[in-house]
XYZ file of C-alpha atoms in Angstrom:
687
model
C 122.820 109.695 106.415
C 119.899 111.575 107.607
C 116.685 109.878 106.805
C 113.847 111.714 105.310
C 110.293 110.918 106.604
C 106.819 112.079 105.708
C 105.578 114.876 107.788
C 103.197 113.708 110.422
C 99.791 115.509 110.542
C 99.131 117.726 113.581
C 97.091 115.869 116.174
C 94.105 117.574 117.447
C 93.221 117.789 121.320
C 90.244 115.581 120.670
C 92.444 112.967 119.006
C 94.776 113.200 121.881
C 92.103 112.690 124.444
C 90.664 109.703 122.341
C 94.204 108.114 122.464
C 94.475 108.616 126.137
C 91.032 107.197 126.718
C 91.715 104.307 124.526
C 94.937 103.669 126.502
C 92.933 103.708 129.755
C 90.367 101.571 128.466
C 92.907 99.075 127.160
C 94.011 98.546 130.902
C 90.483 98.080 132.123
C 88.667 96.155 129.448
C 90.789 93.017 129.319
C 90.183 92.570 133.070
C 86.347 93.160 132.930
C 85.864 89.546 133.625
C 87.629 89.947 136.972
C 85.377 93.041 137.844
C 82.320 90.970 136.987
C 83.552 88.166 139.126
C 84.051 90.553 142.052
C 80.594 92.082 141.409
C 78.898 88.719 141.468
C 80.788 87.571 144.668
C 79.923 90.861 146.329
C 76.117 90.752 145.288
C 75.763 87.084 146.486
C 77.834 86.720 149.610
C 78.158 89.792 151.673
C 76.154 90.393 154.649
C 73.434 92.097 152.733
C 73.752 90.008 149.575
C 71.425 87.257 148.128
C 73.184 84.398 149.770
C 75.227 85.755 152.698
C 78.267 83.579 153.519
C 80.598 84.932 156.230
C 83.595 83.073 154.952
C 83.227 84.403 151.427
C 81.616 87.719 152.116
C 84.152 88.680 154.773
C 81.914 89.458 157.699
C 81.556 87.822 161.140
C 83.999 85.528 162.729
C 85.104 81.806 162.446
C 86.500 80.324 165.643
C 87.161 83.624 166.942
C 89.099 84.929 163.926
C 87.564 87.667 161.739
C 86.674 86.370 158.396
C 88.726 87.885 155.520
C 86.465 86.756 152.649
C 86.986 87.200 148.956
C 85.405 90.712 148.490
C 88.084 92.753 150.220
C 91.261 91.072 148.908
C 89.980 91.027 145.359
C 89.117 94.765 145.232
C 92.313 95.732 147.183
C 94.968 93.446 145.686
C 93.694 91.259 142.697
C 92.001 94.029 140.395
C 94.668 96.804 140.854
C 97.486 94.247 140.123
C 95.676 93.108 137.054
C 95.326 96.545 135.879
C 98.931 97.427 136.641
C 100.231 94.235 134.932
C 98.031 95.006 131.867
C 99.162 98.637 131.664
C 102.978 97.591 131.872
C 102.417 94.788 129.227
C 100.829 97.305 126.920
C 103.899 99.351 126.931
C 106.615 96.580 127.129
C 105.196 93.111 126.896
C 105.275 90.653 129.808
C 108.615 92.111 131.231
C 106.877 95.490 131.496
C 103.887 93.917 132.978
C 105.842 92.235 135.640
C 107.589 95.497 136.638
C 104.277 97.394 136.411
C 102.707 95.017 138.945
C 105.574 95.244 141.291
C 105.276 99.025 141.305
C 101.371 98.798 141.684
C 102.096 96.764 145.003
C 103.735 99.891 146.390
C 100.714 102.177 145.791
C 98.187 99.449 147.081
C 100.056 99.148 150.425
C 100.701 102.821 150.663
C 96.969 103.833 150.375
C 93.885 102.889 152.400
C 91.687 102.683 149.436
C 91.519 100.506 146.206
C 94.237 101.863 144.028
C 92.744 101.718 140.434
C 94.138 105.184 139.549
C 97.377 104.263 141.156
C 97.561 101.063 139.076
C 96.881 103.099 135.867
C 99.903 105.263 136.847
C 102.414 102.665 138.023
C 101.759 99.983 135.409
C 102.571 101.951 132.346
C 105.174 103.821 134.288
C 106.848 100.494 135.142
C 106.705 99.147 131.556
C 108.216 102.402 130.064
C 111.139 102.825 132.628
C 112.185 99.282 132.324
C 112.159 99.584 128.608
C 114.446 102.486 128.719
C 116.695 100.763 131.222
C 116.950 97.733 128.893
C 117.830 99.916 125.928
C 120.955 101.179 127.845
C 122.715 97.763 127.639
C 121.033 96.363 124.640
C 123.482 94.291 122.665
C 126.245 94.897 125.277
C 125.570 91.913 127.624
C 127.988 88.929 127.395
C 126.429 85.587 126.037
C 125.225 83.675 129.023
C 124.581 86.614 131.264
C 121.293 87.824 129.621
C 119.044 86.090 132.158
C 120.964 87.278 135.088
C 121.045 90.874 134.023
C 117.348 90.834 132.980
C 116.093 89.353 136.207
C 118.025 91.496 138.517
C 117.423 94.761 136.709
C 113.597 94.024 136.666
C 113.863 93.091 140.371
C 115.899 95.965 141.591
C 114.029 98.585 139.579
C 110.721 97.006 140.485
C 111.511 97.362 144.191
C 112.487 100.973 143.733
C 109.261 101.681 141.925
C 107.382 99.971 144.668
C 108.925 102.311 147.240
C 108.083 105.432 144.900
C 104.552 104.150 144.811
C 104.437 103.737 148.519
C 105.987 107.023 149.667
C 105.088 109.360 146.619
C 102.263 108.216 144.159
C 99.951 106.712 146.850
C 99.457 110.047 148.861
C 98.821 112.072 145.676
C 96.402 109.541 144.239
C 94.612 109.208 147.649
C 94.154 113.066 147.803
C 92.738 113.177 144.158
C 90.318 110.346 144.900
C 89.115 111.975 148.113
C 88.659 115.333 146.269
C 86.919 113.764 143.187
C 84.699 111.826 145.709
C 83.810 115.009 147.416
C 82.861 116.703 144.101
C 80.663 113.713 143.210
C 78.996 113.664 146.686
C 78.327 117.430 146.306
C 76.565 116.921 142.934
C 74.659 114.240 144.510
C 73.557 116.217 147.682
C 72.517 119.157 145.518
C 70.756 117.219 142.840
C 73.327 118.319 140.122
C 74.443 114.923 139.156
C 72.008 114.719 136.152
C 73.851 117.654 134.618
C 76.881 115.468 134.053
C 74.868 114.160 130.867
C 75.525 117.443 129.068
C 79.057 116.405 128.995
C 78.949 112.548 129.015
C 76.402 112.038 126.181
C 78.289 114.145 123.541
C 81.533 112.663 124.828
C 80.147 109.041 123.929
C 79.265 110.162 120.360
C 82.739 111.759 120.065
C 84.568 108.649 121.491
C 85.904 110.696 124.344
C 83.985 108.810 127.113
C 86.767 106.257 127.820
C 88.904 108.909 129.419
C 86.104 109.873 131.696
C 84.504 106.563 132.225
C 87.575 104.305 132.813
C 89.855 107.109 134.142
C 87.550 108.659 136.793
C 84.061 107.088 137.137
C 85.052 103.435 137.407
C 87.875 103.892 140.116
C 85.335 106.291 142.118
C 82.473 103.940 141.618
C 84.526 101.020 142.967
C 85.438 102.951 146.037
C 81.829 104.125 146.516
C 80.630 100.557 145.996
C 83.045 99.188 148.506
C 81.827 101.710 151.105
C 78.039 101.676 150.314
C 77.438 98.479 148.515
C 76.570 100.025 145.204
C 77.349 103.044 143.058
C 75.206 105.389 140.723
C 78.624 106.246 138.925
C 78.555 102.881 137.068
C 75.377 103.873 135.181
C 76.221 107.431 134.195
C 77.650 106.347 130.884
C 76.593 102.733 130.490
C 72.679 103.167 130.586
C 71.374 101.901 127.219
C 68.167 103.871 127.487
C 69.342 107.152 125.686
C 70.608 105.294 122.611
C 67.591 102.989 122.451
C 65.182 105.964 122.455
C 67.016 107.454 119.432
C 66.919 104.230 117.535
C 63.145 103.754 118.312
C 62.533 107.290 116.886
C 64.126 106.303 113.706
C 62.184 103.053 113.601
C 58.905 105.030 113.710
C 59.839 108.379 111.952
C 62.937 107.794 109.980
C 63.201 107.171 106.231
C 65.194 105.255 103.779
C 68.239 103.229 104.935
C 68.170 104.666 108.421
C 64.682 103.439 109.249
C 65.489 100.010 107.659
C 68.600 99.499 109.610
C 67.248 100.965 113.088
C 65.598 97.785 114.297
C 68.714 95.608 113.933
C 70.920 98.429 115.434
C 68.483 98.598 118.435
C 68.931 94.901 119.116
C 72.703 95.113 118.949
C 72.785 98.251 121.232
C 70.284 97.135 123.876
C 71.016 93.466 124.034
C 74.659 93.270 122.798
C 75.756 96.431 124.648
C 77.603 97.969 121.557
C 76.577 101.545 121.997
C 78.655 102.889 118.991
C 76.020 101.338 116.912
C 73.748 104.391 117.343
C 76.316 107.138 117.000
C 75.938 107.563 113.122
C 72.190 108.130 113.571
C 72.985 111.096 115.897
C 75.729 112.407 113.661
C 73.102 112.373 110.705
C 70.986 114.805 112.870
C 73.212 116.575 115.297
C 70.150 117.996 117.092
C 69.519 114.487 118.304
C 72.229 114.858 120.859
C 69.676 116.808 122.863
C 67.547 113.682 123.039
C 70.559 111.639 124.258
C 71.214 114.265 126.829
C 67.522 114.371 127.899
C 67.587 110.548 128.230
C 70.764 110.468 130.253
C 69.622 113.123 132.656
C 66.293 111.357 133.214
C 67.941 107.997 133.904
C 70.465 109.697 136.246
C 67.775 111.587 138.135
C 65.731 108.267 138.508
C 68.665 106.637 140.056
C 69.333 109.437 142.384
C 65.657 109.663 143.626
C 65.390 105.828 144.096
C 68.840 105.623 145.581
C 69.863 102.841 143.174
C 73.135 101.633 141.709
C 75.296 98.999 140.482
C 77.868 96.948 142.445
C 80.502 96.852 139.707
C 81.064 98.066 136.185
C 78.421 97.017 133.437
C 80.563 96.274 130.309
C 79.581 96.216 127.643
C 76.561 98.300 128.323
C 73.988 95.593 127.603
C 70.773 95.381 129.639
C 71.952 91.881 130.655
C 75.191 93.237 132.065
C 73.333 96.183 133.731
C 70.989 93.885 135.421
C 73.767 91.333 136.401
C 75.632 93.997 138.284
C 72.503 95.662 139.817
C 72.511 95.994 143.704
C 69.898 93.672 145.364
C 67.919 96.677 146.539
C 68.091 98.511 143.197
C 66.254 96.596 140.581
C 63.231 98.658 140.628
C 65.226 101.899 140.441
C 67.665 100.689 137.772
C 64.868 99.173 135.467
C 62.970 102.459 135.890
C 66.013 104.484 135.007
C 66.492 102.526 131.776
C 62.751 102.584 130.821
C 62.391 106.376 131.685
C 65.646 107.294 129.854
C 64.533 105.458 126.804
C 61.047 107.273 127.003
C 62.636 110.729 127.338
C 65.055 110.116 124.592
C 62.320 108.735 122.308
C 60.033 111.760 122.961
C 62.660 114.368 122.329
C 64.092 112.607 119.172
C 60.525 112.122 117.915
C 59.926 115.867 118.110
C 63.107 116.802 116.516
C 62.595 114.332 113.542
C 58.999 115.289 113.092
C 59.689 119.049 113.077
C 62.822 119.365 111.114
C 63.328 118.454 107.399
C 66.133 116.082 106.638
C 66.589 113.254 104.099
C 67.984 110.126 105.681
C 68.431 108.471 102.306
C 72.205 108.125 101.543
C 73.303 109.897 104.692
C 73.998 106.761 106.921
C 77.164 105.687 105.127
C 78.596 109.123 105.341
C 77.562 109.352 108.962
C 79.099 105.876 109.587
C 82.258 106.900 107.915
C 82.404 110.066 109.971
C 81.884 108.012 113.096
C 84.769 105.733 112.326
C 87.033 108.705 111.435
C 86.352 110.137 114.918
C 86.981 106.820 116.445
C 90.258 106.430 114.630
C 89.597 102.904 113.291
C 86.831 100.773 111.732
C 83.798 100.053 113.859
C 83.261 96.251 114.640
C 79.447 96.861 113.925
C 79.538 99.390 110.965
C 78.879 96.878 108.371
C 75.430 96.181 110.026
C 74.494 99.769 109.173
C 76.063 100.160 105.771
C 75.050 96.740 104.863
C 71.377 97.680 105.138
C 71.814 100.501 102.653
C 71.436 99.865 98.871
C 74.617 99.097 97.208
C 76.636 100.727 100.007
C 79.468 99.578 102.311
C 81.471 97.439 99.792
C 78.801 94.495 100.076
C 79.630 91.850 97.544
C 77.204 89.243 96.241
C 78.724 86.115 94.733
C 76.841 85.051 91.579
C 78.727 81.717 91.531
C 81.729 79.711 92.939
C 84.846 81.618 94.162
C 87.432 81.210 91.474
C 89.705 84.278 91.758
C 91.014 85.771 95.035
C 93.373 88.847 95.007
C 95.477 90.300 97.792
C 95.918 93.973 97.038
C 98.176 96.445 98.714
C 99.760 99.756 97.821
C 103.220 99.162 96.545
C 103.209 95.382 95.415
C 106.424 94.554 97.212
C 106.077 91.510 99.445
C 103.451 91.142 102.278
C 100.537 90.591 99.955
C 102.418 87.954 98.250
C 103.241 86.243 101.558
C 99.539 86.654 102.575
C 98.516 84.961 99.336
C 100.841 82.042 99.806
C 99.438 81.449 103.390
C 95.833 81.618 102.194
C 96.567 79.453 99.003
C 97.911 76.770 101.173
C 94.952 76.795 103.471
C 92.583 76.690 100.468
C 94.573 73.796 98.836
C 94.447 71.890 102.154
C 90.642 72.433 102.253
C 90.471 70.637 98.873
C 90.124 73.551 96.490
C 93.443 73.653 94.421
C 91.815 75.294 91.447
C 90.993 78.441 93.263
C 93.237 81.079 91.995
C 94.983 83.239 94.640
C 96.841 86.255 93.200
C 98.483 89.550 94.441
C 98.363 92.943 92.947
C 98.904 96.630 93.708
C 95.780 98.576 94.390
C 96.465 100.881 91.326
C 96.159 97.749 89.109
C 92.944 96.198 90.323
C 90.128 95.494 88.049
C 86.599 94.670 88.773
C 86.910 90.789 87.803
C 87.757 89.334 91.183
C 85.404 87.176 93.508
C 87.163 88.165 96.645
C 89.433 91.079 97.516
C 91.605 90.876 100.690
C 93.395 93.980 101.872
C 94.924 95.358 104.974
C 92.302 97.262 107.204
C 93.968 100.629 106.365
C 93.705 100.070 102.663
C 90.151 98.570 102.162
C 88.587 101.849 101.324
C 91.037 102.520 98.606
C 90.356 99.078 96.936
C 86.548 99.077 97.068
C 85.938 101.689 94.306
C 87.803 99.587 91.701
C 86.298 96.273 92.855
C 82.877 97.056 93.868
C 81.394 93.736 92.847
C 83.781 91.698 94.850
C 83.470 90.539 98.507
C 86.028 92.426 100.562
C 87.825 91.215 103.559
C 89.911 93.353 105.743
C 92.861 91.865 107.752
C 95.462 93.279 110.285
C 97.817 90.405 110.210
C 98.890 88.851 106.693
C 100.463 85.773 108.401
C 97.773 84.410 110.568
C 94.475 86.470 110.244
C 91.372 84.666 111.484
C 89.684 86.110 108.445
C 91.509 83.395 106.438
C 89.401 80.692 107.967
C 86.303 82.636 106.990
C 87.385 82.970 103.469
C 88.080 79.170 103.295
C 84.488 78.659 104.499
C 83.207 81.176 101.883
C 85.120 78.992 99.226
C 83.811 75.772 100.669
C 80.234 76.970 100.715
C 80.156 78.695 97.247
C 82.073 75.879 95.499
C 79.944 73.034 96.816
C 76.600 74.720 96.982
C 76.672 76.868 93.847
C 75.389 80.408 94.642
C 76.093 82.216 97.898
C 75.154 85.727 98.885
C 77.535 87.174 101.478
C 78.979 90.312 103.055
C 82.739 90.454 103.688
C 83.468 91.385 107.267
C 85.232 94.667 106.679
C 85.457 95.465 110.338
C 88.612 93.563 110.658
C 90.083 96.031 113.187
C 88.647 94.333 116.240
C 86.709 95.299 119.508
C 87.254 98.118 121.883
C 89.481 97.516 123.120
C 90.817 95.464 120.350
C 92.483 95.876 121.187
C 92.636 96.317 119.900
C 92.845 97.313 119.198
C 95.774 95.112 116.620
C 99.077 95.369 114.530
C 98.711 97.528 111.353
C 100.163 95.420 108.414
C 100.874 97.248 105.311
C 102.767 96.604 102.213
C 102.159 94.457 99.162
C 103.359 91.703 96.921
C 105.396 92.597 94.077
C 103.892 90.357 91.473
C 102.219 91.885 88.477
C 98.612 91.863 88.497
C 97.243 88.343 87.891
C 100.426 86.571 88.912
C 99.332 83.780 91.145
C 101.532 82.930 94.237
C 102.633 79.412 93.973
C 102.745 79.395 90.097
C 105.924 78.244 88.353
C 107.449 81.709 88.830
C 106.931 81.429 92.572
C 108.168 77.776 92.658
C 111.187 78.233 90.501
C 114.067 76.234 91.790
C 116.692 78.146 93.569
C 119.550 76.875 91.230
C 117.826 78.359 88.184
C 116.790 81.688 89.711
C 118.662 84.867 90.287
C 120.576 85.102 93.489
C 117.839 86.958 95.383
C 118.981 85.984 98.906
C 122.785 85.654 99.373
C 124.872 84.782 102.378
C 126.072 88.365 102.695
C 122.572 89.641 103.136
C 121.952 87.440 106.180
C 122.720 88.890 109.590
C 122.216 86.656 112.505
C 122.474 89.482 115.103
C 121.439 92.848 114.048
C 122.767 96.088 115.651
C 119.674 98.194 115.581
C 117.537 98.843 118.569
C 114.636 100.839 117.150
C 112.214 100.222 114.131
C 113.868 103.152 112.028
C 117.393 101.898 112.589
C 116.279 98.344 111.660
C 114.756 99.558 108.315
C 118.078 101.432 107.708
C 120.025 98.250 108.405
C 117.916 96.207 106.194
C 118.043 98.749 103.419
C 121.932 99.040 103.636
C 122.179 95.358 103.046
C 120.180 95.768 99.848
C 122.354 98.739 98.832
C 125.517 96.868 99.401
C 124.183 94.153 96.894
C 123.556 97.016 94.360
C 119.969 96.110 94.401
C 118.867 99.640 95.212
C 119.987 103.179 95.515
C 119.915 105.710 98.453
C 116.516 106.954 97.379
C 114.890 103.503 97.828
C 116.138 103.340 101.469
C 114.318 106.722 102.121
C 111.266 105.335 100.409
C 111.404 102.343 102.925
C 111.087 104.951 105.827
C 108.343 106.623 104.079
C 106.322 103.496 103.524
C 106.560 102.774 107.203
C 105.288 106.127 108.095
C 101.991 105.447 106.000
C 101.328 101.805 106.732
C 103.254 99.478 108.959
C 105.130 96.537 107.496
C 104.709 94.316 110.674
C 103.407 91.075 109.495
C 102.798 89.212 112.732
C 104.814 86.171 114.073
C 107.706 88.529 115.133
C 108.378 89.422 111.468
C 108.434 92.695 109.673
C 109.120 93.269 105.839
C 110.110 96.848 105.164
C 110.155 97.986 101.489
C 109.612 101.020 99.415
C 106.778 102.821 98.290
C 105.064 102.167 95.000
C 106.658 105.430 93.616
C 110.088 104.049 94.474
C 110.078 101.092 92.097
C 112.482 103.104 89.757
C 114.992 103.037 92.305
C 115.300 99.117 92.279
C 118.050 97.849 90.096
C 117.433 94.234 90.596
C 115.457 91.943 92.992
C 117.126 91.253 96.398
C 116.040 90.247 99.900
C 117.964 90.750 103.140
C 117.252 88.870 106.369
C 118.341 90.244 109.826
C 117.685 88.588 113.088
C 117.288 90.434 116.419
C 117.514 87.880 119.222
C 116.423 90.314 121.917
C 113.661 91.715 119.750
C 112.950 95.433 118.977
C 109.814 97.458 119.338
C 107.852 97.880 116.165
C 104.878 100.142 116.741
C 104.199 98.392 120.027
C 104.790 94.945 118.532
C 107.934 92.819 119.133
C 109.912 91.995 115.961
C 112.767 89.503 115.924
C 113.203 89.091 112.141
C 113.352 91.915 109.602
C 113.315 91.064 105.938
C 114.242 93.845 103.574
C 112.611 93.503 100.156
C 113.260 95.007 96.693
C 111.467 93.185 93.872
C 111.373 93.375 90.189
C 108.300 91.706 88.641
C 108.116 88.413 90.289
C 111.668 87.295 90.704
C 111.602 87.445 94.516
C 108.427 85.547 94.973
C 109.796 82.071 95.622
C 111.903 83.642 98.527
C 108.784 85.425 100.051
C 106.766 82.239 99.656
C 109.435 80.279 101.526
C 109.509 82.926 104.316
C 105.668 82.699 104.471
C 105.928 78.896 104.960
C 108.614 79.358 107.679
C 106.686 81.945 109.629
C 103.334 79.990 109.737
C 105.300 77.018 111.132
C 106.087 77.352 114.832
C 108.855 74.529 114.529
C 110.484 76.333 111.545
C 110.357 79.598 113.368
C 112.056 78.025 116.447
C 114.794 76.573 114.039
C 115.264 80.184 112.650
C 115.637 81.537 116.178
C 118.289 78.903 117.141
C 120.130 79.109 113.782
C 123.920 79.538 114.298
C 125.062 80.018 110.635
C 123.989 81.831 107.661
C 123.702 78.638 105.759
C 121.015 77.341 108.206
C 118.872 80.407 107.344
C 119.334 80.008 103.677
C 118.495 76.401 103.784
C 115.224 77.234 105.833
C 114.163 79.636 103.196
C 114.877 77.213 100.361
C 117.894 78.937 98.894
C 121.126 77.173 99.462
C 124.237 78.662 97.711
C 126.222 76.391 95.604
């Protein structure tokens, strides 16, 4: 049967570049610690460093043998291999990372320069190709031969990729690097490098900078640093001066919420290095991009005149990170570059703000939302801005103890019930059994809850109906770190009386976060106000309808893709007479809007809220995929199809939640050899 899906919106060029930049950043950011380590070792121990040590810095001889040191091997082998491994793992978990690292070794040996761009090519290529190769014989390997086939296929293909990198990729990347380096040198020699701010500063505000910074500037900067001991390229984008100048202008000449929040934003930006904190201020007054450009150009010109630079990337762009990576002979120039960039940006921003009419009141929230829309996810620091505005941003103030917590989602079909079960157990373990944890669909929410928990993609929909509640956004219903924060909130409010707090709505994570994380969607099927763990949820299996039957348990699914797994789970529900064909189509539609990945290798596909009329009776199907399938970049080994009427299926979902929050139980489920073992684990033994 052909599966109907929701048409996907057309993707703009900007969004495509953002995604590409985010992917590049995802290979670099997890390894920034290694870059910092290399930068510190270089700054300290090379011949011109602060504490020259021949054996560590790689200069001179020891007993007539030239010293290798740490600097050269780290930049030549360690850093590219880390990038290649990370890139492969992003595409296909650890197996992809290993093959990506093998392929990266080929471009390393085949080129005479550090192969960062080569690693960014070979890592993802290795992960993607071995993933495709594995799909060829997925489910066709005889038991007992899986390890043999997997290891030899990875080894053979990795060796071929290494040769491809050595003979084909390395020469191309070397030529590109040489050409790009010549362009940079031309700009430097002709005093044109400051003009790059015309492109870099707007790109930062539009979240297009990662493609430029991590795709080109960092690799070229590393090569330049290796040859000259420092590079100006590391500070083209990371200079905190332009953003600081704009925030200072708001502190002096702004009005309303923008002026009130600017001091805190300046601290986060300058000391914490989170540059996106100032983007909404520019979006409120687009002319301020001229201030950012003026500051960037001034900073780059200062660096060029003083011949200053950093030895390694400064990430995040905090003044502390910048100074830590500054070359020994560049402190004066770098500090001047930051100060003068701040001054230039401040002066231009001040003139713009004094000569143009614009009301800041109420605009900060809209600008922050616009910034997050361009970023493609919630900002980790946006609550700092919106929380300063009067009544904005979903800030909730508790007027008393927490008594009523609700998990809210779209359809009310499963995942919120499981999340509520997990949180309820945590709150009970903390000594607060009277706190009520319920689940409901967003459409049925009322403004009578103390705390509202939603998936990060649904928070904005839940806020208008529950404006007085404290909101928490999560991206993993099974093991979200926000659960511990909620427990602490309950403990504080229920033992001390009155607590004022702001829910951490930026549950999407850091750049990278990243990543950026899995998108968990779906919801529990309980009616509004039905507590997970009540008598309905704890109904004994013998007296409850047969929600999970032996014929709905499959120990080895045949699907190899997400959509095929959804179809397989839906067909089991159809075979039980629980749903009709339209419900299966609705399961695919639900997945197109919000992923039903739960974490812990579990996905719970179900229909949309509009598809409830296509449910004839409550039923649950369980399918195990021992080799795992790709679910929007996450590995899923267990797919639980859900169709629920009222709360009849909640005791099964509660059992599933308990199993998947217990590593020993998950291990038992993975090792189960019969359907009865699965039924027993989920608390439903057929008589």
